[in-house]
PDB file of C-alpha atoms and ligand atoms in Angstrom:
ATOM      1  CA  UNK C1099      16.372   2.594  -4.881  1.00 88.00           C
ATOM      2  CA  UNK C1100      15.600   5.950  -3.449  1.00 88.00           C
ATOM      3  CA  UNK C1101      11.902   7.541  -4.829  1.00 89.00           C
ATOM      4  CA  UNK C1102      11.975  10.941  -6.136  1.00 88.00           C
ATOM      5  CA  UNK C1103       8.388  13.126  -6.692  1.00 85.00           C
ATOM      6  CA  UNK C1104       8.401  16.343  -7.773  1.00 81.00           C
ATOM      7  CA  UNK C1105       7.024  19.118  -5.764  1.00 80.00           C
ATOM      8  CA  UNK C1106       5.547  21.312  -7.917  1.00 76.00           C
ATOM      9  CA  UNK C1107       2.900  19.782 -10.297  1.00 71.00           C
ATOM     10  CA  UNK C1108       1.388  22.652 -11.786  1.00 71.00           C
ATOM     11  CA  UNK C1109       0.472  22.081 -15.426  1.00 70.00           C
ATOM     12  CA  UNK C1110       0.338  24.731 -18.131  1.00 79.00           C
ATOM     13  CA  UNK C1111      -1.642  24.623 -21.387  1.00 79.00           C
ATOM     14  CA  UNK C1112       0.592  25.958 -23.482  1.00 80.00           C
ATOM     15  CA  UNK C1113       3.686  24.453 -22.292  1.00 84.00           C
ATOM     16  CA  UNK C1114       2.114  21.187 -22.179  1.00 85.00           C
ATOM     17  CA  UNK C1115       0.688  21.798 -26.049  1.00 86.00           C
ATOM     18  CA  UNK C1116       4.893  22.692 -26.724  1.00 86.00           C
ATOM     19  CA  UNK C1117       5.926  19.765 -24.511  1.00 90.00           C
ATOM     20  CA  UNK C1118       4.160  17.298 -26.562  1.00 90.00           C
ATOM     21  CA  UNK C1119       5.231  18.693 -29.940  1.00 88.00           C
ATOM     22  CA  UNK C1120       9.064  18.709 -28.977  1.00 91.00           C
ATOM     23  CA  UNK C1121       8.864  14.978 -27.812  1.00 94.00           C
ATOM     24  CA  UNK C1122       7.159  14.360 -30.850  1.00 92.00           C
ATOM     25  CA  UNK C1123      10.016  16.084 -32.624  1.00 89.00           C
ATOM     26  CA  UNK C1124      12.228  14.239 -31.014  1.00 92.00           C
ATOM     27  CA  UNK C1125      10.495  10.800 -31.511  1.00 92.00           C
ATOM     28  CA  UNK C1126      10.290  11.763 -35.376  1.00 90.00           C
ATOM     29  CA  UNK C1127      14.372  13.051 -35.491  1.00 89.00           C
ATOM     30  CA  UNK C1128      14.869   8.893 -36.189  1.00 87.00           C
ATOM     31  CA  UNK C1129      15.203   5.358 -34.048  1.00 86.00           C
ATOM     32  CA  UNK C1130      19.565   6.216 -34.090  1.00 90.00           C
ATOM     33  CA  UNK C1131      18.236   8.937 -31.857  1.00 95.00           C
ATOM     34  CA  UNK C1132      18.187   7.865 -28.230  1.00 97.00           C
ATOM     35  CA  UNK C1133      20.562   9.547 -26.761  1.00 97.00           C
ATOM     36  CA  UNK C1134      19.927  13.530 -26.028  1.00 97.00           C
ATOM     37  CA  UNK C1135      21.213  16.463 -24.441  1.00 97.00           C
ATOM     38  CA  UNK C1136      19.531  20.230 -24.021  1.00 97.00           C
ATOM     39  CA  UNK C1137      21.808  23.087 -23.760  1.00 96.00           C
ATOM     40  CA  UNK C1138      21.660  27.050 -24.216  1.00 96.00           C
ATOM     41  CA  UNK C1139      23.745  29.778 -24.582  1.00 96.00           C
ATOM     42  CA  UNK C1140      23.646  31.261 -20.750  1.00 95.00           C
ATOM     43  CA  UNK C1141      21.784  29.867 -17.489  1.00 94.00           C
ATOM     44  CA  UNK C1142      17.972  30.473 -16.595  1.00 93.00           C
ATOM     45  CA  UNK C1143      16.837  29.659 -20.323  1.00 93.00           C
ATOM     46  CA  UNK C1144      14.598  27.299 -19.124  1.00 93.00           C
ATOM     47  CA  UNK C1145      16.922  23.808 -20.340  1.00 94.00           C
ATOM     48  CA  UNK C1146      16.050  21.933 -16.447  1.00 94.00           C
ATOM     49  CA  UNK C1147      12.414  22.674 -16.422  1.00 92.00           C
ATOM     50  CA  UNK C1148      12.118  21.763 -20.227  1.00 94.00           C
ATOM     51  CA  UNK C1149      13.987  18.706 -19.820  1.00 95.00           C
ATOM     52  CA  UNK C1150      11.951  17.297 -16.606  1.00 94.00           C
ATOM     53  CA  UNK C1151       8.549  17.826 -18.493  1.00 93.00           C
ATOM     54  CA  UNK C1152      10.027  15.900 -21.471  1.00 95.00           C
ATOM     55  CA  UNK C1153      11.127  13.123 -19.846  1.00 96.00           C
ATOM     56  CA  UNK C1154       8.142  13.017 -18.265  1.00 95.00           C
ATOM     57  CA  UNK C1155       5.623  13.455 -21.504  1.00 95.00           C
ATOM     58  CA  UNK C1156       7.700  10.073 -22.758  1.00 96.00           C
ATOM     59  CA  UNK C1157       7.141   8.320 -19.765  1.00 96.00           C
ATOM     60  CA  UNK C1158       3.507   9.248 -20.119  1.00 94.00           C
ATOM     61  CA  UNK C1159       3.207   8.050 -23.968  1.00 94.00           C
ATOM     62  CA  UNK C1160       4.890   4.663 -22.632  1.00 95.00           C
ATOM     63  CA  UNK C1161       8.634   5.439 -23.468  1.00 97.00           C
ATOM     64  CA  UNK C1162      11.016   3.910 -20.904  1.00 98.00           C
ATOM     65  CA  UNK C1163      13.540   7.293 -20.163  1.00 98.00           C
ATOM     66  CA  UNK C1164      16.063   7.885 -18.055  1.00 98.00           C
ATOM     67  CA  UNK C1165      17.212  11.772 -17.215  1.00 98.00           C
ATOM     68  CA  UNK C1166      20.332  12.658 -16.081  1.00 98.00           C
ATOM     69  CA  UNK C1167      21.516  16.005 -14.375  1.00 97.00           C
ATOM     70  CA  UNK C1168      24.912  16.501 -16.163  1.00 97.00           C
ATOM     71  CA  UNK C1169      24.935  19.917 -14.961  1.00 96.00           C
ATOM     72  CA  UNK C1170      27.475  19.288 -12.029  1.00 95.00           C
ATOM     73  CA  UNK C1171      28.509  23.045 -11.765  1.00 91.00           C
ATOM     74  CA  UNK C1172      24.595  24.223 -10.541  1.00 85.00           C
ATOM     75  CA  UNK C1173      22.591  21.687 -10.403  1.00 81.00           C
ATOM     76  CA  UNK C1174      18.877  22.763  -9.496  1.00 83.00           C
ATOM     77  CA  UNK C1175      16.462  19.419 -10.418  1.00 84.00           C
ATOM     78  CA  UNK C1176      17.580  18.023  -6.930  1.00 85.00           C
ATOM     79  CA  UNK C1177      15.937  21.037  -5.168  1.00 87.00           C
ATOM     80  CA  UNK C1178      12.655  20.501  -7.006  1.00 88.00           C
ATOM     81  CA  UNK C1179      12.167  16.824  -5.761  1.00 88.00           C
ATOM     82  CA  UNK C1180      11.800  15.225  -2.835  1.00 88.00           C
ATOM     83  CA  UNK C1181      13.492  12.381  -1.666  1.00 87.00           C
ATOM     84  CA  UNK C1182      12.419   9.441  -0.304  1.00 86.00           C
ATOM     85  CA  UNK C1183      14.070   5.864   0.719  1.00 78.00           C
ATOM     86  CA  UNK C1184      17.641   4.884   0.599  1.00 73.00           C
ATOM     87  CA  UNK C1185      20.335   6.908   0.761  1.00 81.00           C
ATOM     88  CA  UNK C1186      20.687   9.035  -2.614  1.00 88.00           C
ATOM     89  CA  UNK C1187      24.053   9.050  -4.715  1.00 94.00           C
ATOM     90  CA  UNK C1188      24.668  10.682  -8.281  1.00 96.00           C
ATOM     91  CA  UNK C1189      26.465  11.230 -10.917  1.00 97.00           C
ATOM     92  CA  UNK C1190      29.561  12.564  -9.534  1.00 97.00           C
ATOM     93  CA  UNK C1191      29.480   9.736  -7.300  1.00 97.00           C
ATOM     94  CA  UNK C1192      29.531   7.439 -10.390  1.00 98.00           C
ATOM     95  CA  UNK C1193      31.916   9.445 -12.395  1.00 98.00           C
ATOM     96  CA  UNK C1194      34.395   9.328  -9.189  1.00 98.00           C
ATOM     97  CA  UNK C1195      34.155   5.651  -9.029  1.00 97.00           C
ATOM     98  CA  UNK C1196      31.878   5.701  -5.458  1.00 97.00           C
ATOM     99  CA  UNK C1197      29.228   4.637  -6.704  1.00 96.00           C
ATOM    100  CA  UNK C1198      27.768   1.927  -9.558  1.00 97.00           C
ATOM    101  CA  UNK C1199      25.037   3.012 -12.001  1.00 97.00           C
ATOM    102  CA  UNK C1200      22.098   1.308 -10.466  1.00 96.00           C
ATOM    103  CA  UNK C1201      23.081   2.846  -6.687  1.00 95.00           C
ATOM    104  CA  UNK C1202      22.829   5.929  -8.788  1.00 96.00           C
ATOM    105  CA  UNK C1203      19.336   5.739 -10.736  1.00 97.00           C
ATOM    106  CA  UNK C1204      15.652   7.093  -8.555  1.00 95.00           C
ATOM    107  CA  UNK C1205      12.534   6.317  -8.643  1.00 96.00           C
ATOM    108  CA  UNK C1206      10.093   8.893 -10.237  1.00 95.00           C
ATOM    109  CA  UNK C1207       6.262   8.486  -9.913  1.00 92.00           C
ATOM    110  CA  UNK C1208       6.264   7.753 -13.437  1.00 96.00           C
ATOM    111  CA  UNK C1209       6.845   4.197 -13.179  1.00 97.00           C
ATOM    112  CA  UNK C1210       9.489   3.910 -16.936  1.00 98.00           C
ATOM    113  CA  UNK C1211      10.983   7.358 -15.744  1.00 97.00           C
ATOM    114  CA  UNK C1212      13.788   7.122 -13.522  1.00 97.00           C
ATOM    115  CA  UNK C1213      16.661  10.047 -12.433  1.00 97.00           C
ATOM    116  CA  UNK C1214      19.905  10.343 -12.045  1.00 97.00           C
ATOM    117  CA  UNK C1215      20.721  13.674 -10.196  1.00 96.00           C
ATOM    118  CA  UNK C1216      23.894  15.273 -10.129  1.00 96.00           C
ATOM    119  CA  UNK C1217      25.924  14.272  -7.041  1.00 94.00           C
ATOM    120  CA  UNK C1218      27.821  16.672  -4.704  1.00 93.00           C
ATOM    121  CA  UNK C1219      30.082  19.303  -6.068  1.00 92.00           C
ATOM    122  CA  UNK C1220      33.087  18.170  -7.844  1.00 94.00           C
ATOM    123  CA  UNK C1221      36.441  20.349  -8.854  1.00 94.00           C
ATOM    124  CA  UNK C1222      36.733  19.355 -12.113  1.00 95.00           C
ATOM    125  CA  UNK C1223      33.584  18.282 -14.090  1.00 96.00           C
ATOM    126  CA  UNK C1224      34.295  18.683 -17.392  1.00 97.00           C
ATOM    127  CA  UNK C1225      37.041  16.448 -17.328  1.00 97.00           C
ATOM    128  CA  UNK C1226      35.129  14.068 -15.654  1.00 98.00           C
ATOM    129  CA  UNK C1227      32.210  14.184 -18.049  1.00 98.00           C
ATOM    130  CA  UNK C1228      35.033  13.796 -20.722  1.00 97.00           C
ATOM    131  CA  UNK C1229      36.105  10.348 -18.930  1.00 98.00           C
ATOM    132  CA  UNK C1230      35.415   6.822 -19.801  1.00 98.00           C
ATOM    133  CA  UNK C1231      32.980   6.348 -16.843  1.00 98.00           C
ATOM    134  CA  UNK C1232      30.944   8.956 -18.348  1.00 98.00           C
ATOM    135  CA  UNK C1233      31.125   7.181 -22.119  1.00 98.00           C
ATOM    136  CA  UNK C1234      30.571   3.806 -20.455  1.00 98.00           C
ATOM    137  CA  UNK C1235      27.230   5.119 -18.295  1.00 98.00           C
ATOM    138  CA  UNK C1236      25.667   6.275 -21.474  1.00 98.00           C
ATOM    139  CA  UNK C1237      26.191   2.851 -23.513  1.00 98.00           C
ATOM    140  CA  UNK C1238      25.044   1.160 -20.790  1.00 98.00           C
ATOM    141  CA  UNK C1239      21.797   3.038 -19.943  1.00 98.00           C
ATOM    142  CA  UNK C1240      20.955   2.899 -24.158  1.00 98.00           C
ATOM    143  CA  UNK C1241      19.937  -0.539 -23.619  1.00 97.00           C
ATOM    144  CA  UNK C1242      18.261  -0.307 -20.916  1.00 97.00           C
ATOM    145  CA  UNK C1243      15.985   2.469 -21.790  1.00 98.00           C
ATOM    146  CA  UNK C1244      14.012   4.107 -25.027  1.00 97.00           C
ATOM    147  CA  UNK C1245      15.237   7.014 -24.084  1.00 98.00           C
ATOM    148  CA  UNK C1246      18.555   9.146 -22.169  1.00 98.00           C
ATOM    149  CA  UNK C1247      17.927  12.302 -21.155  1.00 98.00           C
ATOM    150  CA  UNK C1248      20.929  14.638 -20.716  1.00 98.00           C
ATOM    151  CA  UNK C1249      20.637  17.955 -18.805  1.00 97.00           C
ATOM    152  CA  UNK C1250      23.728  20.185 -19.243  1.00 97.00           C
ATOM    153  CA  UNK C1251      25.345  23.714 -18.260  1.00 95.00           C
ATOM    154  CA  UNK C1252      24.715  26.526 -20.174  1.00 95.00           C
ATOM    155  CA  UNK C1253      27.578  26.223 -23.690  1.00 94.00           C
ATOM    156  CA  UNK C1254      28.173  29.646 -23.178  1.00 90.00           C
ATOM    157  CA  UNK C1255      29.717  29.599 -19.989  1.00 91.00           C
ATOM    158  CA  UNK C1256      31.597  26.479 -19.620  1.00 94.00           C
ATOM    159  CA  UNK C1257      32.255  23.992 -22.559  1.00 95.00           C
ATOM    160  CA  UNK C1258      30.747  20.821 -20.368  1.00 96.00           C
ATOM    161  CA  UNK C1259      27.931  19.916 -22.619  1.00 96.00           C
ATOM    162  CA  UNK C1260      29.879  20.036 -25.934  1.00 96.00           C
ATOM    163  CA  UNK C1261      31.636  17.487 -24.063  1.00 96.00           C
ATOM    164  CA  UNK C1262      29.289  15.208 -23.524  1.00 97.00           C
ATOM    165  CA  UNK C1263      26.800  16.311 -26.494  1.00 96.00           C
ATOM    166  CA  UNK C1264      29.783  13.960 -28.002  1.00 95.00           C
ATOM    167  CA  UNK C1265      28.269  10.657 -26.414  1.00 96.00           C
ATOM    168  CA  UNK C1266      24.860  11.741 -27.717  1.00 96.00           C
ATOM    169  CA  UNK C1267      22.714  11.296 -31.094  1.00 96.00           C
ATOM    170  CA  UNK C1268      21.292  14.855 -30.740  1.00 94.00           C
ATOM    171  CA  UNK C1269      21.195  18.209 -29.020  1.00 95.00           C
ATOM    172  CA  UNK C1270      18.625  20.355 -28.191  1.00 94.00           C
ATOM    173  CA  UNK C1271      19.058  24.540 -27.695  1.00 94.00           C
ATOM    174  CA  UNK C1272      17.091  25.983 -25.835  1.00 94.00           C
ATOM    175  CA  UNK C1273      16.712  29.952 -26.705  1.00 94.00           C
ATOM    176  CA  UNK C1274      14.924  32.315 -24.370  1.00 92.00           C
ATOM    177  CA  UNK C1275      12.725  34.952 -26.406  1.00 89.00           C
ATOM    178  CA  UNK C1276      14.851  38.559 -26.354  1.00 89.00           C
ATOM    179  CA  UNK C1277      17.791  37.304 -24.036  1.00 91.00           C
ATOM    180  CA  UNK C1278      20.169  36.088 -26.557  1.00 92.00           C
ATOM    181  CA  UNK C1279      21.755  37.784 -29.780  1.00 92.00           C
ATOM    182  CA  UNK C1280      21.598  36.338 -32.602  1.00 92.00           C
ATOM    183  CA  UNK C1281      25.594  36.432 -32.885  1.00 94.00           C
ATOM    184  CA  UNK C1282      25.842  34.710 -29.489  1.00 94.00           C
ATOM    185  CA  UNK C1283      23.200  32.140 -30.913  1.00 93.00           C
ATOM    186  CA  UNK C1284      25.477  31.226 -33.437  1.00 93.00           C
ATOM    187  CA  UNK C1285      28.997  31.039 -31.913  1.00 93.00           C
ATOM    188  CA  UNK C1286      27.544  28.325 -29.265  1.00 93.00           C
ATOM    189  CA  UNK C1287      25.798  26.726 -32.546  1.00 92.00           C
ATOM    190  CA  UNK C1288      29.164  26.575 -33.723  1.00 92.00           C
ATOM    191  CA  UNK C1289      30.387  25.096 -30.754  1.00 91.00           C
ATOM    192  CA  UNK C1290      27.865  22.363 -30.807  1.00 91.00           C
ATOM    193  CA  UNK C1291      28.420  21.680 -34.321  1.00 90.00           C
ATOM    194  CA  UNK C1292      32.488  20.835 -33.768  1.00 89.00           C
ATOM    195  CA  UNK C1293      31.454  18.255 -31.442  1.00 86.00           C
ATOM    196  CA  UNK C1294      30.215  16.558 -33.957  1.00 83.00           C
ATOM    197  CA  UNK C1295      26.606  16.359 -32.813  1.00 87.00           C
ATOM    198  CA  UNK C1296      23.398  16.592 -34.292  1.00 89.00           C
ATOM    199  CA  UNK C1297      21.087  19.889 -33.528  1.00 91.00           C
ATOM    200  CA  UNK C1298      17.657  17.836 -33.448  1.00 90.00           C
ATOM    201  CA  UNK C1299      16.411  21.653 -32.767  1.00 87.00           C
ATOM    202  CA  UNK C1300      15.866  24.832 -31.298  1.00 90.00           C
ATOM    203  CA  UNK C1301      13.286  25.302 -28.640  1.00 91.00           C
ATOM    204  CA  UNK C1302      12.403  29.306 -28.277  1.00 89.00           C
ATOM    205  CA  UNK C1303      11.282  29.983 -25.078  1.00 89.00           C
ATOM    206  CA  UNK C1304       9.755  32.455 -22.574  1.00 85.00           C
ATOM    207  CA  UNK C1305       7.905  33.612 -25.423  1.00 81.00           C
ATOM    208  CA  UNK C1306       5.562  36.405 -24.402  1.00 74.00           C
ATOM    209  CA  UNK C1307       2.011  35.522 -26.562  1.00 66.00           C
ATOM    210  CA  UNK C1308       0.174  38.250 -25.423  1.00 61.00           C
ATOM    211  CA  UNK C1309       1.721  41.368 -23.520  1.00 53.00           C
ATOM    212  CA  UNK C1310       0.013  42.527 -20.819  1.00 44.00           C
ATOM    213  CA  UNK C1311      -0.936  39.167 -19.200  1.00 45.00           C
ATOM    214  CA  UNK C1312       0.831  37.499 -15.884  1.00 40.00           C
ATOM    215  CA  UNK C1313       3.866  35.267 -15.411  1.00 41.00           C
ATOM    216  CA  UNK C1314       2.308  32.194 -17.024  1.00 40.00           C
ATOM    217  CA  UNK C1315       0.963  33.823 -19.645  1.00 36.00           C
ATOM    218  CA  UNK C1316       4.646  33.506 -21.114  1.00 41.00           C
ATOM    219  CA  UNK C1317       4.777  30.274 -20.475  1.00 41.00           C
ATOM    220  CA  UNK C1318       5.355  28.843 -23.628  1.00 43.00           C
ATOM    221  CA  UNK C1319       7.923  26.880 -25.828  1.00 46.00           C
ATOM    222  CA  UNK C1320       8.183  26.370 -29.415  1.00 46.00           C
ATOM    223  CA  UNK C1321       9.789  24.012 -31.519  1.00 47.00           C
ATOM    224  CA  UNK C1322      11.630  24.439 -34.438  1.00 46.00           C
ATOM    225  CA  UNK C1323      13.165  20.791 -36.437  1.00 43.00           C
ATOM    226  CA  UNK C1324      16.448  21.881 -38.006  1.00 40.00           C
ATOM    227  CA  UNK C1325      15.955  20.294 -41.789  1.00 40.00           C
TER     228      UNK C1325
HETATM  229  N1  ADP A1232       8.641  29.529 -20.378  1.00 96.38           N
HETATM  230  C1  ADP A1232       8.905  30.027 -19.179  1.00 96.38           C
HETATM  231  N2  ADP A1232       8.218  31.090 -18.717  1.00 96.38           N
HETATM  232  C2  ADP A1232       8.492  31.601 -17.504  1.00 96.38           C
HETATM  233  N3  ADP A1232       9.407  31.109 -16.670  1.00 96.38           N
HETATM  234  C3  ADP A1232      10.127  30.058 -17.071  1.00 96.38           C
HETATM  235  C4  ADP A1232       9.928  29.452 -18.347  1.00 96.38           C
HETATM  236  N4  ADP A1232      10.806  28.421 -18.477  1.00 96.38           N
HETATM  237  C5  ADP A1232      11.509  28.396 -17.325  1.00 96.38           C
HETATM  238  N5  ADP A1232      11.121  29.351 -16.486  1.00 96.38           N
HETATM  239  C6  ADP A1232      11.650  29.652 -15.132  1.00 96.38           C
HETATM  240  O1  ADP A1232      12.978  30.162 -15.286  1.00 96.38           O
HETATM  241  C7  ADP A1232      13.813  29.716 -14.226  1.00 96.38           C
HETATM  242  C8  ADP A1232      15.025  29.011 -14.793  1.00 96.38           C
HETATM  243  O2  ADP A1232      14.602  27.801 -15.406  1.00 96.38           O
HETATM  244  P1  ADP A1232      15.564  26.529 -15.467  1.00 96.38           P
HETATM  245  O3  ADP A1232      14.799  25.457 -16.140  1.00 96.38           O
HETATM  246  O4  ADP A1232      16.171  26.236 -14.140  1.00 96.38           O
HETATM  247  O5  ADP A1232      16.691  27.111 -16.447  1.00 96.38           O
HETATM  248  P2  ADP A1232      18.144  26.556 -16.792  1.00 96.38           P
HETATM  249  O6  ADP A1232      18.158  25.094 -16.496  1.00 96.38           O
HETATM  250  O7  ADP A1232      18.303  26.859 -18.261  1.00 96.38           O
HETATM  251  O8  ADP A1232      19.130  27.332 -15.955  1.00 96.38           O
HETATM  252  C9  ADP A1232      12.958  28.809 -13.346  1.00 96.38           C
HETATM  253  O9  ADP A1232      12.527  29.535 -12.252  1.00 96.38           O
HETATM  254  C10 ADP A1232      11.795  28.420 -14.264  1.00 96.38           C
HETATM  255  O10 ADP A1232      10.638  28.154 -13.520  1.00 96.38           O
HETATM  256 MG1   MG A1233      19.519  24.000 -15.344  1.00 96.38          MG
END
């Protein structure tokens, strides 16, 4: 199996703080939740980088987790690891019948957190991620792991993680502070909601705490539970 460690460790404070909360959201949402996926309305929200450091704050508290890059249209986690070991296949592989689930799955540092990255470019992903392979990949990671871990393309662009939000228990949006409407907000809420998912939550971020300070001083994300 190939090993996969992430290049830049850099911690934050605050994100950590908003990491911890949203896995403890997520823990809390129920045990029929084990499946998840993290969307938002357009691309550079934040929905990769979130996702990493949550898979990687359950790994920490002991959780086995497994995260998969579902975004097959611009997939960026690749490009933050590096790559060590056998030769690496991903999901598209899988989903095109090249390659089996366990050929698939890396090797994070986190010893109960392992990766399945997104594959080479394919021409048609959402029908793909609409396929059996796809449905039959998620039951069989949810008994192999605590959690899955679902990265996705912005639902505001292309319609690919409504698709597969469908073989998950929850869905996570991810809003960035002052770049989305509240109208667009809600018409890719709507979307979510007619797959027939359940929003475990919005996280807000890119929300600027104190004006005036650098970059990371708007590093933060928030958590908001739905009911
Ligand atoms: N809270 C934040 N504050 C500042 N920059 C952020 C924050 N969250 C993400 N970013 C940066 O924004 C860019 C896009 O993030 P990414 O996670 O790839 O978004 P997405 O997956 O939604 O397209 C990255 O360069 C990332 O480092
Ligand atoms: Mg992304």
């Amino acid at each position: 199996m190939p090993i996969v460690k992430l290049k830049d460790k850099t911690q934050h404070f605050q994100f950590d703080e908003a990491i911890k909360m949203l896995r403890t959201n997520v823990e809390f949402a129920g045990e029929n939740v084990q499946a998840v996926c993290i969307t938002s309305c357009l691309p550079n929200e934040g929905k990769s980088s979130i996702v990493a450091r949550l898979a990687e704050s359950m790994a920490q508290a002991g959780k086995k987790v497994v995260l998969i890059d579902a975004d097959l249209r611009k997939s960026v986690l690749l490009g933050r690891y590096i790559v060590e070991g056998a030769e690496l296949k991903g999901l598209s592989h899988f989903l095109t019948g090249q390659g089996t689930i366990s050929e698939c799955l890396c090797q994070t540092d986190y010893p109960t957190l392992q990766m399945i990255f997104s594959g080479p470019d394919v021409p048609n992903p959402a029908e793909l991620l609409g396929g059996k392979r796809f449905t039959a990949l998620i039951e069989a990671l949810r008994k192999n792991y605590d959690y899955v871990l679902i990265d996705t393309p912005p639902l505001g662009s292309v319609i690919d993680a409504a698709i597969v939000s469908r073989q998950c228990d929850g869905v996570a949006l991810v809003i960035a502070s002052g770049e989305v409407s509240y109208k667009f907000a809600q018409q890719v809420k709507a979307q979510l909601e007619m797959s027939d998912c359940k929003i475990i939550g919005v996280i807000m971020n890119k929300v600027n705490m104190e004006s005036g300070k650098g970059y990371y001083g708007k590093y933060y994300g928030k958590y908001y539970g739905r009911d």
